[in-house]
Each structure stands twice: as C-alpha cells, then as structure tokens.
Coordinates of C-alpha atoms in Angstrom, one line a residue:
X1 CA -8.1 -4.1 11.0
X2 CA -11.7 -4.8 11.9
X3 CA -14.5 -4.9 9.3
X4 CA -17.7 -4.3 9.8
X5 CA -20.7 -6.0 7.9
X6 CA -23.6 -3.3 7.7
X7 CA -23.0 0.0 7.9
X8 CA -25.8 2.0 10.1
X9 CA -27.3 5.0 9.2
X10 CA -28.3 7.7 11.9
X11 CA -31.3 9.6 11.1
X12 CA -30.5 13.6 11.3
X13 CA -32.9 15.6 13.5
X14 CA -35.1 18.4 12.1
X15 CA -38.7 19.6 11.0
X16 CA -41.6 16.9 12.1
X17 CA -42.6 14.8 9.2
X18 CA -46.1 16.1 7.9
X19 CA -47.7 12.4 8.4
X20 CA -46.2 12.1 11.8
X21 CA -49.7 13.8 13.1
X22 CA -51.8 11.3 11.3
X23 CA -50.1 8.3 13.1
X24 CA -52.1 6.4 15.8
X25 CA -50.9 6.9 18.9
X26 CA -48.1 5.1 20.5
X27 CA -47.0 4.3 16.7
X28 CA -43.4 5.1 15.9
X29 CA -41.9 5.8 12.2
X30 CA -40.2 2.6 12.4
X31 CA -43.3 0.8 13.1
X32 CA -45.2 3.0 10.2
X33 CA -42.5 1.2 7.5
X34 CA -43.1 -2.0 5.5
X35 CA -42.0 -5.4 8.0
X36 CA -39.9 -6.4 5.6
X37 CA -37.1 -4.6 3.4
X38 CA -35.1 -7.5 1.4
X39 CA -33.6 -4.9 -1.0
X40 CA -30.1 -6.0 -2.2
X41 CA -28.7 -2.5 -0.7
X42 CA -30.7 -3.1 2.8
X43 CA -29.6 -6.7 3.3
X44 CA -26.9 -7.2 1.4
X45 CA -25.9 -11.0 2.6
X46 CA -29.4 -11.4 0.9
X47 CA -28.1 -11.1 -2.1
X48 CA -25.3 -13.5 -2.0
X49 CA -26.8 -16.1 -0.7
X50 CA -26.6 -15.9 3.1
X51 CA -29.6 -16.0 5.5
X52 CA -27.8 -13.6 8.3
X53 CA -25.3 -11.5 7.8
X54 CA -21.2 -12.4 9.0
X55 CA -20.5 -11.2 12.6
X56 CA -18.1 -8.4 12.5
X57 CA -14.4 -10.2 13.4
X58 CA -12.8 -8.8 16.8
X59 CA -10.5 -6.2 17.2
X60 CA -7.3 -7.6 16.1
X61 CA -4.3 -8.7 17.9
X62 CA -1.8 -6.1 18.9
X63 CA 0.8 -8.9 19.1
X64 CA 2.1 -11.1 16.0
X65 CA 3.1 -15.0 16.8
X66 CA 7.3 -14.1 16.4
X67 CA 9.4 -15.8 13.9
X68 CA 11.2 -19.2 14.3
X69 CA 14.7 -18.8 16.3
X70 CA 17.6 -18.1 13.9
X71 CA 15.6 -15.8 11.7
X72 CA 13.8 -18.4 9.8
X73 CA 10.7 -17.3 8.2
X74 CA 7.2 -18.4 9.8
X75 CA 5.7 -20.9 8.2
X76 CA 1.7 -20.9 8.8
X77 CA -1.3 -23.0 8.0
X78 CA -3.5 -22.1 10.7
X79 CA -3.2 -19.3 13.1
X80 CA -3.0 -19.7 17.2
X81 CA -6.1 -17.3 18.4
X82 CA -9.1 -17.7 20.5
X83 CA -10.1 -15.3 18.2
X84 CA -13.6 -17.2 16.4
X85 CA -12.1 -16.3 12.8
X86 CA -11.1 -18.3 9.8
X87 CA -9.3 -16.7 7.2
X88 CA -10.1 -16.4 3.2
X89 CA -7.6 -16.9 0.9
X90 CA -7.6 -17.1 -3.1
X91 CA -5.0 -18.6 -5.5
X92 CA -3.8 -18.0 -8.9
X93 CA -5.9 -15.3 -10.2
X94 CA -7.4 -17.4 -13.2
X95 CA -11.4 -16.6 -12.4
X96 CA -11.6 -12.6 -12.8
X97 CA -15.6 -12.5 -12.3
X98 CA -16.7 -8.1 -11.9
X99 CA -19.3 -9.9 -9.4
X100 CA -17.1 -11.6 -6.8
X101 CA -16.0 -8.0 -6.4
X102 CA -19.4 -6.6 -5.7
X103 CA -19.0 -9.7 -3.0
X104 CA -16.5 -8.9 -1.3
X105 CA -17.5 -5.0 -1.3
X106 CA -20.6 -5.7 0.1
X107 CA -20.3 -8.5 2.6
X108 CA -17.2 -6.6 3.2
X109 CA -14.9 -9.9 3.3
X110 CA -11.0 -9.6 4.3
X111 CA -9.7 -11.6 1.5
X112 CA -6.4 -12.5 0.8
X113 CA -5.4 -12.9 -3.1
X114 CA -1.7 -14.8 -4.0
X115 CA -1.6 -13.9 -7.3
X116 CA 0.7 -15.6 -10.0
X117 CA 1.7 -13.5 -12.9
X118 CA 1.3 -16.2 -15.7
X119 CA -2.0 -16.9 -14.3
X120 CA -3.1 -13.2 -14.5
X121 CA -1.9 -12.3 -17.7
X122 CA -3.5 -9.2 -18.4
X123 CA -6.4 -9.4 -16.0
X124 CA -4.5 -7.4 -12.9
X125 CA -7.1 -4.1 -13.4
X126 CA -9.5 -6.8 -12.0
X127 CA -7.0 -7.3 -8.9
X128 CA -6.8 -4.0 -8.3
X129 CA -10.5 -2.7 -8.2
X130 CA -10.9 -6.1 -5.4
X131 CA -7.5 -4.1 -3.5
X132 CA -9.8 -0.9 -3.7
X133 CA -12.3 -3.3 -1.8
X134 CA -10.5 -4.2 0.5
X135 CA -8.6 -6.7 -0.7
X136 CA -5.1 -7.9 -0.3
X137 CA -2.7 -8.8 -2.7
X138 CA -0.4 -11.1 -1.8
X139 CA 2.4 -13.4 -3.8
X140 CA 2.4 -16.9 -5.4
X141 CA 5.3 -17.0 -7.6
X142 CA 5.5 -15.7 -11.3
X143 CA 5.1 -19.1 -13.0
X144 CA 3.5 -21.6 -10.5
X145 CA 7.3 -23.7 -10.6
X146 CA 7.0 -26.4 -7.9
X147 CA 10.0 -24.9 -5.5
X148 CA 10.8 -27.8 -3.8
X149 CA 14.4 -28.9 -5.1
X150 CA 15.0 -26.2 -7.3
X151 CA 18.6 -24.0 -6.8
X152 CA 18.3 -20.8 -5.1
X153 CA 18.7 -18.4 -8.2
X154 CA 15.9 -20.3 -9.8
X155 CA 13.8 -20.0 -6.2
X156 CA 14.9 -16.4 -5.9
X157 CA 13.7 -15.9 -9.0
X158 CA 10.1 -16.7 -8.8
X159 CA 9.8 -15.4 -5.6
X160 CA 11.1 -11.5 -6.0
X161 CA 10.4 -11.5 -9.9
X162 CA 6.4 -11.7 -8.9
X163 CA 7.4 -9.1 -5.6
X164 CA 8.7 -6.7 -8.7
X165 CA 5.6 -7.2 -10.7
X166 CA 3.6 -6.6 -8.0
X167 CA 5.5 -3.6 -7.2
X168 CA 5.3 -2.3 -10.8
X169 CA 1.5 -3.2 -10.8
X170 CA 0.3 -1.8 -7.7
X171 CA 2.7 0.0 -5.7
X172 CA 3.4 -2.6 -2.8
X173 CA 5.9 -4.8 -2.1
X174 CA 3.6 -8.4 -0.4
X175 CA 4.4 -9.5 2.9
X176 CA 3.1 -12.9 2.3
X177 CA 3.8 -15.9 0.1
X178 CA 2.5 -18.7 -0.7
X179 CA 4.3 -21.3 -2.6
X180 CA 2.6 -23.6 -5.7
X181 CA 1.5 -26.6 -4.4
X182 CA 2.5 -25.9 -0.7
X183 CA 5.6 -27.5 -1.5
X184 CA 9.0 -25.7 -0.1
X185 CA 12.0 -26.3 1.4
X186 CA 14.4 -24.5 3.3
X187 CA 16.1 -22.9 0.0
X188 CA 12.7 -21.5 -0.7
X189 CA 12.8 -20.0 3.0
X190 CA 15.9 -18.2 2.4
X191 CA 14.9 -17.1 -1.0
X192 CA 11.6 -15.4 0.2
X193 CA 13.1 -13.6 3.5
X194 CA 15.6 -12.4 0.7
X195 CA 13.0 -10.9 -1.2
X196 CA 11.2 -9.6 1.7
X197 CA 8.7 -12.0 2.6
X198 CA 7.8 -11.8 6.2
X199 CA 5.5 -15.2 6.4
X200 CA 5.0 -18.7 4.2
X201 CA 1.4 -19.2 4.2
X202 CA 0.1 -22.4 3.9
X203 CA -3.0 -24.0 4.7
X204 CA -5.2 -26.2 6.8
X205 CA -8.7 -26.3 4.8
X206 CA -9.2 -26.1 0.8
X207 CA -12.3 -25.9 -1.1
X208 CA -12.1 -28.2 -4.2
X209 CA -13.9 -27.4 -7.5
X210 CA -17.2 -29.4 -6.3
X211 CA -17.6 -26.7 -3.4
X212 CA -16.0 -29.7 -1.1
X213 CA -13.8 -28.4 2.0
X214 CA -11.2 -31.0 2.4
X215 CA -8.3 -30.9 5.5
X216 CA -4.8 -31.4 5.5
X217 CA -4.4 -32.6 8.4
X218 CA -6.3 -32.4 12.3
X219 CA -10.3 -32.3 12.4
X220 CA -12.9 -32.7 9.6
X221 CA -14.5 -29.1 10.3
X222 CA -13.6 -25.8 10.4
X223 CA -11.8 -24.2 13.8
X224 CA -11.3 -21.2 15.1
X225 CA -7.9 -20.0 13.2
X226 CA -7.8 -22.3 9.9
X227 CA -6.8 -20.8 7.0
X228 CA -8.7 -21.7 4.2
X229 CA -7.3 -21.9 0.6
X230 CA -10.0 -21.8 -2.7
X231 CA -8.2 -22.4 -5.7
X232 CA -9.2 -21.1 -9.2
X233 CA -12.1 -23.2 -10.5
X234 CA -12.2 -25.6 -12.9
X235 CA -14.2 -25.0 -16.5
X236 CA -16.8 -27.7 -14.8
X237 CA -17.1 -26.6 -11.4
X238 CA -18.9 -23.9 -9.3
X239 CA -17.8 -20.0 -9.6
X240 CA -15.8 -18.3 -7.2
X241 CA -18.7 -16.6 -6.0
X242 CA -20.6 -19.9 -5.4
X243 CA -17.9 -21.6 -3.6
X244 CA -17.3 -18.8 -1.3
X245 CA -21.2 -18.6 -0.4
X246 CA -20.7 -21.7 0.7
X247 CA -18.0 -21.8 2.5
X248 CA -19.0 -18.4 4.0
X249 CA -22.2 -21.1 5.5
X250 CA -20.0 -23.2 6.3
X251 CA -18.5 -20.8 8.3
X252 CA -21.6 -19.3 10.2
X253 CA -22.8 -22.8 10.9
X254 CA -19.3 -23.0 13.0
X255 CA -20.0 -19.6 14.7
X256 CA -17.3 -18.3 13.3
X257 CA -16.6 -15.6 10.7
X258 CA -14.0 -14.1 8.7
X259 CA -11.0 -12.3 9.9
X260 CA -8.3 -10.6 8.1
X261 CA -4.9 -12.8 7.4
X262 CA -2.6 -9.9 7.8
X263 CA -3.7 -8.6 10.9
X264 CA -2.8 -12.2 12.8
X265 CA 0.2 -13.3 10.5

C-alpha cells in the first residue's frame, strides 16, 4: 500500500473573495499569500528535521518473491526490487516516546515494529495508537531467548506465545518475525511456519545507539531494497526520533525513500 507524504487540499469554488477586486492586475490569490509558510501543519518534514519532504514510495508489487522449495519459510534481509525503497523496522519496544508517533503520523512513515512482550511490559497502548498510524506490528519473541540451539518446544514457545499476545492485544495474528539477535536455525524455521509466520526478517543495515548505520554484509551505503533495523536506544544515546531523522537523511541523500515491508515480503 502506497503512502503518500502531503496531503493536498483542493480549494472549493464559490462567491468571489471581497479583496479579489483590490488586487493588481495579473496577481493571483496564491501570489497575494506570504512566500513562505513553515508552519509545522504546512510542512510537516519541517518539523522533524528534514529539509524536503520523503517522495511518496511506488505502487507496490503485485507479486511476492515465493518461498524456498520444500515449504521452508523465506528468510529476508534485504528485498529484490528496482523499487528505490528501503524499509523501516523497529525492535524491542523499550523507547515508548508519544512524539515518535506524531512522526510517523505526519511524515506518514511505513514502519514495521517487532515487538517483544518482556520488553513492552505494559506499554502496548503506546503500540497501538503507532498501529492507528499506520503502523505494523509485527513479532520478536516473548522474552528475547537467543533461538539458535534451543529444542523445538522451547522455540515454539517464544515464537506463538508472543503470536497469542499479540492476538490478545490487538486482534492480529503477525506475519512476520524476527528472531533476537538474528540468530536461527532450521528448528526455529519450523517453529515459526508452525505458528503462522509467513517470513524471517532479518537485516542488511542497523542503526547503532550513536545514530551510526553499520552493514552486515555487501556495500557501506544504503541500496535500493535494504532493510534497515534500529534497535531500542541506549540510556546514553540519541532518541528514536533522532535516529530516525537521520537515517530518514540518510535515505534522501540515496534518492531513496521508505516503502512498506509487508507490501514486498
């Protein structure tokens, strides 16, 4: 689903405006108002820091990359498009900030949030006003475990015990997961396709604490398709809000912008 950055506002015909009379000739009304207009509502990448606002993403895909053969579930860290999009995704669920929400409403940003229940704790009202958004909750276990090596109960576990509290929570059962760490293995496949996970997301870029983007593996700089993980801050490092304005830079000075995970995964 595409989302647009500004919405426009079409001016509805009727009487002549009493002043329009009074205006030199050749002058329009749009040429009678101020040059400039940096109010937070008229410009809102203003107000977060930006200098231009996002380019709307395309239209997308009406074709999904298909799963591995023998039903294994996908596992992503970038996503094959031409597609000039990089995708947003937040971990945890420890920073719970009412003004990365006005963020994300107002730059309208396709975030993706894995959330872990012992992380949460009783913060989830803040989850679901950034699903009311737009906003998607995804899931990243129900007590950050490292996976890797564990049985399959205890896998199974994590994985459909956080699918039921996010059930319980908001009415949705998450297509996506993302294990702690990035670490799985192939018990940790089966367990999530048993709980109805569709895709393993991992990914290509992180941003660290220090607002640093840092790359598992290929190219130094964002591409076309990277998903990008930001990880709850640190008591010492920048906000969420400050990290994603500049990674949301970042992003522009790429010519890129942000597109929504679930619509390519």
């Amino acid at each position: 689903m595409a989302y647009a950055l500004l919405a426009g506002c079409a001016e509805a015909a009727g009487p002549v405006a009493p002043d329009r009379a009074a205006r030199p000739s050749g002058t329009s009304a749009h040429d009678a108002r101020p040059a400039k207009d940096p109010t937070p509502r008229a410009q809102p990448y203003r107000r977060w820091g930006l200098t231009a606002p996002l380019p709307a993403p395309p239209s997308p895909p009406t074709r999904r990359p298909a799963s591995r053969a023998g039903g294994a579930l996908p596992v992503v860290d970038r996503v094959p498009t031409r597609d000039q999009v990089v995708f947003l995704t937040y971990d945890d669920g420890a920073e719970k900030d009412p003004r990365f929400v006005d963020m994300v409403r107002e730059l309208r940003l396709p975030v993706s949030m894995f959330l872990t229940d012992s992380v949460v704790g009783p913060g989830y009202g803040h989850f679901a006003r950034l699903r009311s958004v737009g906003a998607s909750i995804q899931n990243h276990t129900l007590d950050h475990a490292a996976l890797r090596g564990l049985p399959y109960a205890g896998q199974r576990a994590e994985i459909c015990g956080q699918q039921n509290k996010l059930r319980a929570r908001f009415g949705i059962r998450p297509q996506l997961f993302r294990p702690p760490y990035g670490t799985y293995d192939a018990t940790t496949l089966r367990a999530a396709a048993d709980c109805g996970i569709a895709a393993v997301v991992l990914w290509r870029a992180a941003m660290e604490g220090d607002g640093e983007l840092t790359y598992a593996k290929g190219p130094d700089r964002l591409r076309a398709g990277d998903i990008v993980s930001v990880p709850s801050g640190e008591p010492t490092g920048l906000s969420l809000r400050e990290r994603t304005t500049r990674l949301l830079r970042e992003i522009q000075g790429r010519g890129l912008t942000v597109g929504r995970l679930e619509d390519y995964v």
